mmCIF file of C-alpha atoms and ligand atoms in Angstrom:
data_model
loop_
_atom_site.group_PDB
_atom_site.id
_atom_site.type_symbol
_atom_site.label_atom_id
_atom_site.label_comp_id
_atom_site.label_asym_id
_atom_site.label_seq_id
_atom_site.Cartn_x
_atom_site.Cartn_y
_atom_site.Cartn_z
ATOM 1 C CA UNK E 1 136.963 -113.294 231.165
ATOM 2 C CA UNK E 2 139.511 -114.174 228.546
ATOM 3 C CA UNK E 3 142.051 -116.208 230.457
ATOM 4 C CA UNK E 4 144.283 -116.696 227.439
ATOM 5 C CA UNK E 5 144.624 -112.952 226.915
ATOM 6 C CA UNK E 6 145.549 -112.452 230.550
ATOM 7 C CA UNK E 7 148.514 -114.763 230.527
ATOM 8 C CA UNK E 8 149.721 -115.250 226.958
ATOM 9 C CA UNK E 9 152.978 -113.469 226.095
ATOM 10 C CA UNK E 10 152.218 -111.391 223.017
ATOM 11 C CA UNK E 11 154.753 -112.092 220.263
ATOM 12 C CA UNK E 12 157.264 -109.276 220.084
ATOM 13 C CA UNK E 13 156.159 -107.661 223.353
ATOM 14 C CA UNK E 14 158.481 -106.572 226.160
ATOM 15 C CA UNK E 15 157.640 -108.883 229.011
ATOM 16 C CA UNK E 16 158.646 -107.919 232.550
ATOM 17 C CA UNK E 17 158.089 -110.709 235.025
ATOM 18 C CA UNK E 18 158.054 -108.239 237.929
ATOM 19 C CA UNK E 19 154.764 -106.919 236.492
ATOM 20 C CA UNK E 20 153.230 -110.374 236.874
ATOM 21 C CA UNK E 21 152.066 -111.136 240.399
ATOM 22 C CA UNK E 22 152.746 -114.838 241.128
ATOM 23 C CA UNK E 23 149.931 -114.876 243.699
ATOM 24 C CA UNK E 24 147.325 -113.512 241.266
ATOM 25 C CA UNK E 25 144.146 -115.532 240.756
ATOM 26 C CA UNK E 26 142.594 -113.253 238.107
ATOM 27 C CA UNK E 27 139.579 -112.761 240.353
ATOM 28 C CA UNK E 28 138.645 -116.442 240.023
ATOM 29 C CA UNK E 29 137.081 -118.083 243.091
ATOM 30 C CA UNK E 30 138.235 -121.548 243.999
ATOM 31 C CA UNK E 31 135.640 -124.109 242.943
ATOM 32 C CA UNK E 32 136.821 -127.708 243.029
ATOM 33 C CA UNK E 33 133.667 -129.057 241.394
ATOM 34 C CA UNK E 34 134.087 -126.736 238.401
ATOM 35 C CA UNK E 35 137.726 -127.749 238.187
ATOM 36 C CA UNK E 36 136.790 -131.418 238.102
ATOM 37 C CA UNK E 37 134.358 -130.698 235.276
ATOM 38 C CA UNK E 38 137.164 -129.181 233.211
ATOM 39 C CA UNK E 39 139.272 -132.266 233.795
ATOM 40 C CA UNK E 40 136.377 -134.410 232.583
ATOM 41 C CA UNK E 41 136.138 -132.254 229.471
ATOM 42 C CA UNK E 42 139.891 -132.602 228.985
ATOM 43 C CA UNK E 43 139.519 -136.350 229.075
ATOM 44 C CA UNK E 44 136.808 -136.250 226.372
ATOM 45 C CA UNK E 45 138.942 -133.994 224.223
ATOM 46 C CA UNK E 46 141.932 -136.271 224.568
ATOM 47 C CA UNK E 47 139.798 -139.103 223.265
ATOM 48 C CA UNK E 48 138.778 -136.955 220.330
ATOM 49 C CA UNK E 49 142.379 -135.933 219.611
ATOM 50 C CA UNK E 50 143.286 -139.609 219.535
ATOM 51 C CA UNK E 51 140.415 -140.529 217.213
ATOM 52 C CA UNK E 52 140.908 -137.549 214.895
ATOM 53 C CA UNK E 53 144.646 -138.271 214.452
ATOM 54 C CA UNK E 54 145.400 -135.028 212.586
ATOM 55 C CA UNK E 55 147.216 -133.294 215.421
ATOM 56 C CA UNK E 56 149.542 -133.894 218.312
ATOM 57 C CA UNK E 57 149.536 -131.592 221.331
ATOM 58 C CA UNK E 58 152.852 -130.738 222.939
ATOM 59 C CA UNK E 59 152.837 -129.044 226.331
ATOM 60 C CA UNK E 60 156.045 -127.507 227.617
ATOM 61 C CA UNK E 61 156.339 -126.926 231.362
ATOM 62 C CA UNK E 62 159.122 -124.745 232.695
ATOM 63 C CA UNK E 63 159.658 -123.364 236.183
ATOM 64 C CA UNK E 64 162.281 -122.709 238.805
ATOM 65 C CA UNK E 65 162.892 -125.351 241.466
ATOM 66 C CA UNK E 66 159.749 -126.012 243.530
ATOM 67 C CA UNK E 67 157.763 -124.118 240.906
ATOM 68 C CA UNK E 68 155.189 -126.907 240.693
ATOM 69 C CA UNK E 69 155.964 -128.789 237.484
ATOM 70 C CA UNK E 70 155.432 -132.190 239.078
ATOM 71 C CA UNK E 71 152.241 -131.136 240.842
ATOM 72 C CA UNK E 72 150.790 -129.635 237.661
ATOM 73 C CA UNK E 73 151.604 -132.766 235.733
ATOM 74 C CA UNK E 74 149.964 -134.995 238.319
ATOM 75 C CA UNK E 75 146.892 -132.851 238.322
ATOM 76 C CA UNK E 76 146.452 -132.392 234.586
ATOM 77 C CA UNK E 77 147.231 -136.030 233.868
ATOM 78 C CA UNK E 78 144.815 -137.332 236.480
ATOM 79 C CA UNK E 79 141.936 -137.535 234.017
ATOM 80 C CA UNK E 80 143.919 -138.637 230.979
ATOM 81 C CA UNK E 81 144.300 -141.987 229.325
ATOM 82 C CA UNK E 82 147.969 -142.920 229.832
ATOM 83 C CA UNK E 83 147.955 -144.659 226.469
ATOM 84 C CA UNK E 84 147.704 -141.348 224.621
ATOM 85 C CA UNK E 85 149.890 -139.190 226.814
ATOM 86 C CA UNK E 86 153.650 -139.315 227.179
ATOM 87 C CA UNK E 87 155.623 -137.331 229.745
ATOM 88 C CA UNK E 88 159.311 -136.675 229.185
ATOM 89 C CA UNK E 89 161.548 -135.215 231.899
ATOM 90 C CA UNK E 90 164.657 -133.465 230.655
ATOM 91 C CA UNK E 91 167.625 -133.817 232.975
ATOM 92 C CA UNK E 92 171.285 -132.867 232.646
ATOM 93 C CA UNK E 93 172.116 -134.189 229.150
ATOM 94 C CA UNK E 94 173.770 -137.589 228.930
ATOM 95 C CA UNK E 95 177.038 -138.090 227.044
ATOM 96 C CA UNK E 96 175.073 -139.295 224.034
ATOM 97 C CA UNK E 97 172.709 -136.317 224.141
ATOM 98 C CA UNK E 98 175.617 -133.919 224.451
ATOM 99 C CA UNK E 99 177.193 -135.307 221.318
ATOM 100 C CA UNK E 100 174.140 -134.225 219.274
ATOM 101 C CA UNK E 101 172.619 -130.815 218.607
ATOM 102 C CA UNK E 102 170.574 -129.517 221.555
ATOM 103 C CA UNK E 103 167.228 -130.130 219.853
ATOM 104 C CA UNK E 104 167.879 -133.785 219.113
ATOM 105 C CA UNK E 105 166.547 -135.171 222.373
ATOM 106 C CA UNK E 106 163.534 -132.852 222.301
ATOM 107 C CA UNK E 107 162.636 -133.809 218.745
ATOM 108 C CA UNK E 108 162.782 -137.513 219.594
ATOM 109 C CA UNK E 109 160.282 -136.949 222.396
ATOM 110 C CA UNK E 110 157.691 -135.009 220.359
ATOM 111 C CA UNK E 111 154.341 -136.849 220.512
ATOM 112 C CA UNK E 112 152.903 -138.529 217.452
ATOM 113 C CA UNK E 113 149.646 -137.311 215.918
ATOM 114 C CA UNK E 114 146.721 -138.299 218.091
ATOM 115 C CA UNK E 115 148.794 -138.065 221.277
ATOM 116 C CA UNK E 116 149.532 -135.508 223.924
ATOM 117 C CA UNK E 117 153.088 -135.066 225.105
ATOM 118 C CA UNK E 118 154.257 -133.153 228.135
ATOM 119 C CA UNK E 119 157.797 -131.879 228.546
ATOM 120 C CA UNK E 120 158.852 -131.546 232.191
ATOM 121 C CA UNK E 121 161.644 -129.059 231.416
ATOM 122 C CA UNK E 122 162.550 -128.955 227.782
ATOM 123 C CA UNK E 123 164.847 -127.627 225.060
ATOM 124 C CA UNK E 124 164.459 -124.252 226.826
ATOM 125 C CA UNK E 125 166.968 -125.414 229.448
ATOM 126 C CA UNK E 126 169.510 -124.797 226.706
ATOM 127 C CA UNK E 127 168.855 -121.054 226.885
ATOM 128 C CA UNK E 128 168.253 -121.004 230.663
ATOM 129 C CA UNK E 129 170.503 -123.089 232.887
ATOM 130 C CA UNK E 130 173.399 -123.073 230.420
ATOM 131 C CA UNK E 131 173.156 -119.299 230.091
ATOM 132 C CA UNK E 132 172.910 -118.632 233.811
ATOM 133 C CA UNK E 133 175.868 -120.914 234.555
ATOM 134 C CA UNK E 134 177.819 -119.878 231.487
ATOM 135 C CA UNK E 135 178.390 -123.468 230.471
ATOM 136 C CA UNK E 136 178.172 -122.508 226.827
ATOM 137 C CA UNK E 137 179.372 -119.228 225.348
ATOM 138 C CA UNK E 138 176.941 -116.451 224.440
ATOM 139 C CA UNK E 139 177.623 -116.899 220.709
ATOM 140 C CA UNK E 140 176.165 -120.371 221.056
ATOM 141 C CA UNK E 141 173.099 -119.805 223.258
ATOM 142 C CA UNK E 142 172.105 -116.526 221.634
ATOM 143 C CA UNK E 143 171.558 -118.291 218.305
ATOM 144 C CA UNK E 144 169.289 -120.840 219.903
ATOM 145 C CA UNK E 145 166.204 -118.621 220.207
ATOM 146 C CA UNK E 146 165.908 -118.473 216.426
ATOM 147 C CA UNK E 147 166.699 -122.164 216.123
ATOM 148 C CA UNK E 148 163.967 -122.985 218.646
ATOM 149 C CA UNK E 149 161.430 -120.822 216.790
ATOM 150 C CA UNK E 150 162.260 -122.525 213.491
ATOM 151 C CA UNK E 151 162.037 -125.966 215.103
ATOM 152 C CA UNK E 152 158.682 -125.210 216.691
ATOM 153 C CA UNK E 153 157.351 -123.719 213.467
ATOM 154 C CA UNK E 154 158.371 -126.832 211.577
ATOM 155 C CA UNK E 155 156.538 -128.956 214.152
ATOM 156 C CA UNK E 156 153.456 -126.782 213.875
ATOM 157 C CA UNK E 157 153.460 -127.118 210.097
ATOM 158 C CA UNK E 158 153.503 -130.858 210.624
ATOM 159 C CA UNK E 159 150.459 -131.042 212.851
ATOM 160 C CA UNK E 160 152.021 -130.517 216.283
ATOM 161 C CA UNK E 161 150.190 -127.894 218.329
ATOM 162 C CA UNK E 162 152.379 -126.402 221.039
ATOM 163 C CA UNK E 163 151.486 -124.715 224.329
ATOM 164 C CA UNK E 164 154.197 -123.454 226.649
ATOM 165 C CA UNK E 165 153.676 -122.672 230.326
ATOM 166 C CA UNK E 166 156.041 -120.852 232.642
ATOM 167 C CA UNK E 167 154.941 -121.560 236.211
ATOM 168 C CA UNK E 168 155.756 -118.304 237.907
ATOM 169 C CA UNK E 169 156.307 -118.474 241.684
ATOM 170 C CA UNK E 170 157.509 -115.721 243.959
ATOM 171 C CA UNK E 171 160.829 -115.889 245.750
ATOM 172 C CA UNK E 172 159.087 -116.063 249.144
ATOM 173 C CA UNK E 173 156.873 -118.926 247.978
ATOM 174 C CA UNK E 174 159.937 -120.823 246.751
ATOM 175 C CA UNK E 175 161.470 -120.341 250.196
ATOM 176 C CA UNK E 176 158.343 -121.772 251.867
ATOM 177 C CA UNK E 177 158.287 -124.761 249.542
ATOM 178 C CA UNK E 178 161.981 -125.551 249.915
ATOM 179 C CA UNK E 179 161.564 -125.220 253.685
ATOM 180 C CA UNK E 180 158.648 -127.666 253.534
ATOM 181 C CA UNK E 181 160.839 -130.098 251.655
ATOM 182 C CA UNK E 182 163.417 -129.935 254.426
ATOM 183 C CA UNK E 183 160.895 -130.419 257.222
ATOM 184 C CA UNK E 184 158.453 -132.928 255.763
ATOM 185 C CA UNK E 185 159.755 -136.526 255.754
ATOM 186 C CA UNK E 186 157.464 -137.388 252.823
ATOM 187 C CA UNK E 187 158.989 -134.604 250.778
ATOM 188 C CA UNK E 188 162.591 -134.318 251.800
ATOM 189 C CA UNK E 189 163.681 -136.849 249.210
ATOM 190 C CA UNK E 190 162.901 -134.047 246.757
ATOM 191 C CA UNK E 191 165.232 -131.608 248.411
ATOM 192 C CA UNK E 192 168.542 -131.144 246.717
ATOM 193 C CA UNK E 193 171.288 -128.876 248.081
ATOM 194 C CA UNK E 194 171.684 -127.818 244.451
ATOM 195 C CA UNK E 195 168.287 -126.081 244.751
ATOM 196 C CA UNK E 196 169.773 -123.691 247.318
ATOM 197 C CA UNK E 197 172.688 -123.013 245.031
ATOM 198 C CA UNK E 198 170.269 -122.287 242.171
ATOM 199 C CA UNK E 199 168.235 -119.959 244.369
ATOM 200 C CA UNK E 200 171.231 -117.629 244.546
ATOM 201 C CA UNK E 201 170.873 -117.106 240.801
ATOM 202 C CA UNK E 202 167.224 -116.022 241.061
ATOM 203 C CA UNK E 203 167.706 -112.672 239.285
ATOM 204 C CA UNK E 204 169.780 -114.217 236.515
ATOM 205 C CA UNK E 205 167.069 -116.809 235.954
ATOM 206 C CA UNK E 206 164.402 -114.111 235.797
ATOM 207 C CA UNK E 207 166.397 -112.347 233.079
ATOM 208 C CA UNK E 208 166.991 -115.552 231.168
ATOM 209 C CA UNK E 209 163.287 -116.465 231.399
ATOM 210 C CA UNK E 210 162.229 -113.011 230.256
ATOM 211 C CA UNK E 211 164.429 -113.329 227.198
ATOM 212 C CA UNK E 212 163.232 -116.829 226.378
ATOM 213 C CA UNK E 213 159.582 -115.833 226.736
ATOM 214 C CA UNK E 214 160.003 -112.609 224.762
ATOM 215 C CA UNK E 215 161.952 -114.130 221.913
ATOM 216 C CA UNK E 216 160.135 -117.446 221.648
ATOM 217 C CA UNK E 217 156.479 -116.630 222.164
ATOM 218 C CA UNK E 218 155.162 -117.042 218.646
ATOM 219 C CA UNK E 219 151.734 -117.404 217.059
ATOM 220 C CA UNK E 220 152.505 -121.087 216.453
ATOM 221 C CA UNK E 221 153.908 -121.814 219.936
ATOM 222 C CA UNK E 222 152.821 -119.228 222.503
ATOM 223 C CA UNK E 223 154.250 -118.862 225.996
ATOM 224 C CA UNK E 224 151.938 -118.299 228.950
ATOM 225 C CA UNK E 225 152.901 -116.892 232.330
ATOM 226 C CA UNK E 226 150.997 -118.903 234.935
ATOM 227 C CA UNK E 227 150.726 -117.290 238.371
ATOM 228 C CA UNK E 228 151.718 -120.326 240.421
ATOM 229 C CA UNK E 229 151.877 -119.398 244.107
ATOM 230 C CA UNK E 230 148.373 -120.834 244.532
ATOM 231 C CA UNK E 231 148.455 -124.438 243.426
ATOM 232 C CA UNK E 232 144.708 -124.687 242.835
ATOM 233 C CA UNK E 233 144.782 -121.668 240.533
ATOM 234 C CA UNK E 234 147.824 -122.904 238.632
ATOM 235 C CA UNK E 235 146.038 -126.229 238.089
ATOM 236 C CA UNK E 236 142.812 -124.551 237.071
ATOM 237 C CA UNK E 237 144.499 -122.207 234.603
ATOM 238 C CA UNK E 238 146.686 -124.824 232.946
ATOM 239 C CA UNK E 239 143.741 -127.227 232.544
ATOM 240 C CA UNK E 240 141.571 -124.436 231.163
ATOM 241 C CA UNK E 241 144.172 -123.327 228.625
ATOM 242 C CA UNK E 242 144.668 -126.892 227.401
ATOM 243 C CA UNK E 243 140.903 -127.388 227.067
ATOM 244 C CA UNK E 244 140.595 -124.142 225.104
ATOM 245 C CA UNK E 245 143.433 -125.082 222.774
ATOM 246 C CA UNK E 246 141.933 -128.505 222.081
ATOM 247 C CA UNK E 247 138.495 -127.009 221.472
ATOM 248 C CA UNK E 248 140.061 -124.573 219.007
ATOM 249 C CA UNK E 249 141.324 -127.483 216.908
ATOM 250 C CA UNK E 250 137.772 -128.408 215.865
ATOM 251 C CA UNK E 251 138.496 -132.073 216.342
ATOM 252 C CA UNK E 252 136.134 -134.600 214.774
ATOM 253 C CA UNK E 253 135.552 -138.294 215.062
ATOM 254 C CA UNK E 254 136.469 -139.832 211.708
ATOM 255 C CA UNK E 255 133.599 -141.375 209.719
ATOM 256 C CA UNK E 256 133.180 -145.140 210.088
ATOM 257 C CA UNK E 257 135.235 -147.245 207.682
ATOM 258 C CA UNK E 258 132.190 -149.002 206.228
ATOM 259 C CA UNK E 259 128.489 -148.417 205.789
ATOM 260 C CA UNK E 260 127.124 -149.497 209.168
ATOM 261 C CA UNK E 261 123.438 -149.356 208.309
ATOM 262 C CA UNK E 262 123.201 -153.036 207.366
ATOM 263 C CA UNK E 263 125.610 -154.424 209.902
ATOM 264 C CA UNK E 264 124.202 -157.019 212.205
ATOM 265 C CA UNK E 265 126.361 -158.535 214.920
ATOM 266 C CA UNK E 266 125.343 -162.148 215.359
HETATM 267 P P1 LIG F 301 164.821 -131.925 238.160
HETATM 268 O O1 LIG F 301 163.891 -131.407 237.099
HETATM 269 O O2 LIG F 301 164.613 -131.273 239.482
HETATM 270 O O3 LIG F 301 164.830 -133.416 238.239
HETATM 271 O O4 LIG F 301 166.303 -131.503 237.750
HETATM 272 C C1 LIG F 301 166.813 -131.678 236.489
HETATM 273 C C2 LIG F 301 168.091 -130.856 236.375
HETATM 274 O O5 LIG F 301 168.596 -131.025 235.050
HETATM 275 C C3 LIG F 301 167.855 -129.369 236.575
HETATM 276 O O6 LIG F 301 168.815 -128.842 237.449
HETATM 277 C C4 LIG F 301 168.045 -128.795 235.167
HETATM 278 O O7 LIG F 301 168.508 -127.490 235.161
HETATM 279 C C5 LIG F 301 169.032 -129.776 234.588
HETATM 280 N N1 LIG F 301 169.004 -129.741 233.121
HETATM 281 C C6 LIG F 301 167.976 -130.036 232.316
HETATM 282 N N2 LIG F 301 168.301 -129.823 231.013
HETATM 283 C C7 LIG F 301 169.579 -129.372 231.011
HETATM 284 C C8 LIG F 301 170.479 -128.968 229.984
HETATM 285 N N3 LIG F 301 170.133 -128.975 228.706
HETATM 286 N N4 LIG F 301 171.713 -128.576 230.358
HETATM 287 C C9 LIG F 301 172.075 -128.575 231.662
HETATM 288 N N5 LIG F 301 171.278 -128.928 232.674
HETATM 289 C C10 LIG F 301 170.032 -129.325 232.356
HETATM 290 MG MG1 LIG F 302 164.527 -130.414 241.316
#
């Protein structure tokens, strides 16, 4: 089965999130051993990416509150060498960040060639949260889709491969997870009353996400809708898509710097 085809947002297509079931598992059966094998493969590929040094891989993770960004990160990173992988979490912009263009902080965090970089939230917040809460006028945010596409194209032309994942949870599943945060003493530090406030804007967020995914899924930086109610499936799918993307790069170990045939280590 072609997993990419099932979840990639085709450039120029009319995406409707209501047509995507967040509890879907694409007919895949849970198999933790197979999952572990993919993580091992991911680790090999990361090593190759690092050695090859022609490309960087940038992964963008977006989701609503309790959508599973942190869990996905923990899972996908578990087999990676921390030396070649940088995670950046994008929060409410600081005063310094606000005094620059909205892409400034994202650009600074783009991984160098040989590395993987993961954005936990991203420059897309500037067409999501700011649109939903009307903190910037429409004339400003509506121009950003094109600016984002140009930015991502420029990165791609400079060796940065980009994969974007929207972790799609259902409204009921969000309720269960927020409830768990309230009840579980090991998780309630994660609960923020602001999450309940945000939940009231669910429909507005869905519209804003649909627009972002429709307008900014491009051949050089595709969006994927990840059914994310089942954590194991979300983890499996994200790992699989990253492995496939890395395999598609045809990475190679560089040749040795010198003729090694006569080298003797004494
Ligand atoms: P969390 O990811 O739960 O730690 O929360 C980070 C918060 O920062 C979320 O409420 C985001 O919506 C908010 N945030 C991130 N980027 C921006 C931005 N560019 N403008 C406004 N709020 C943002
Ligand atoms: Mg949060």
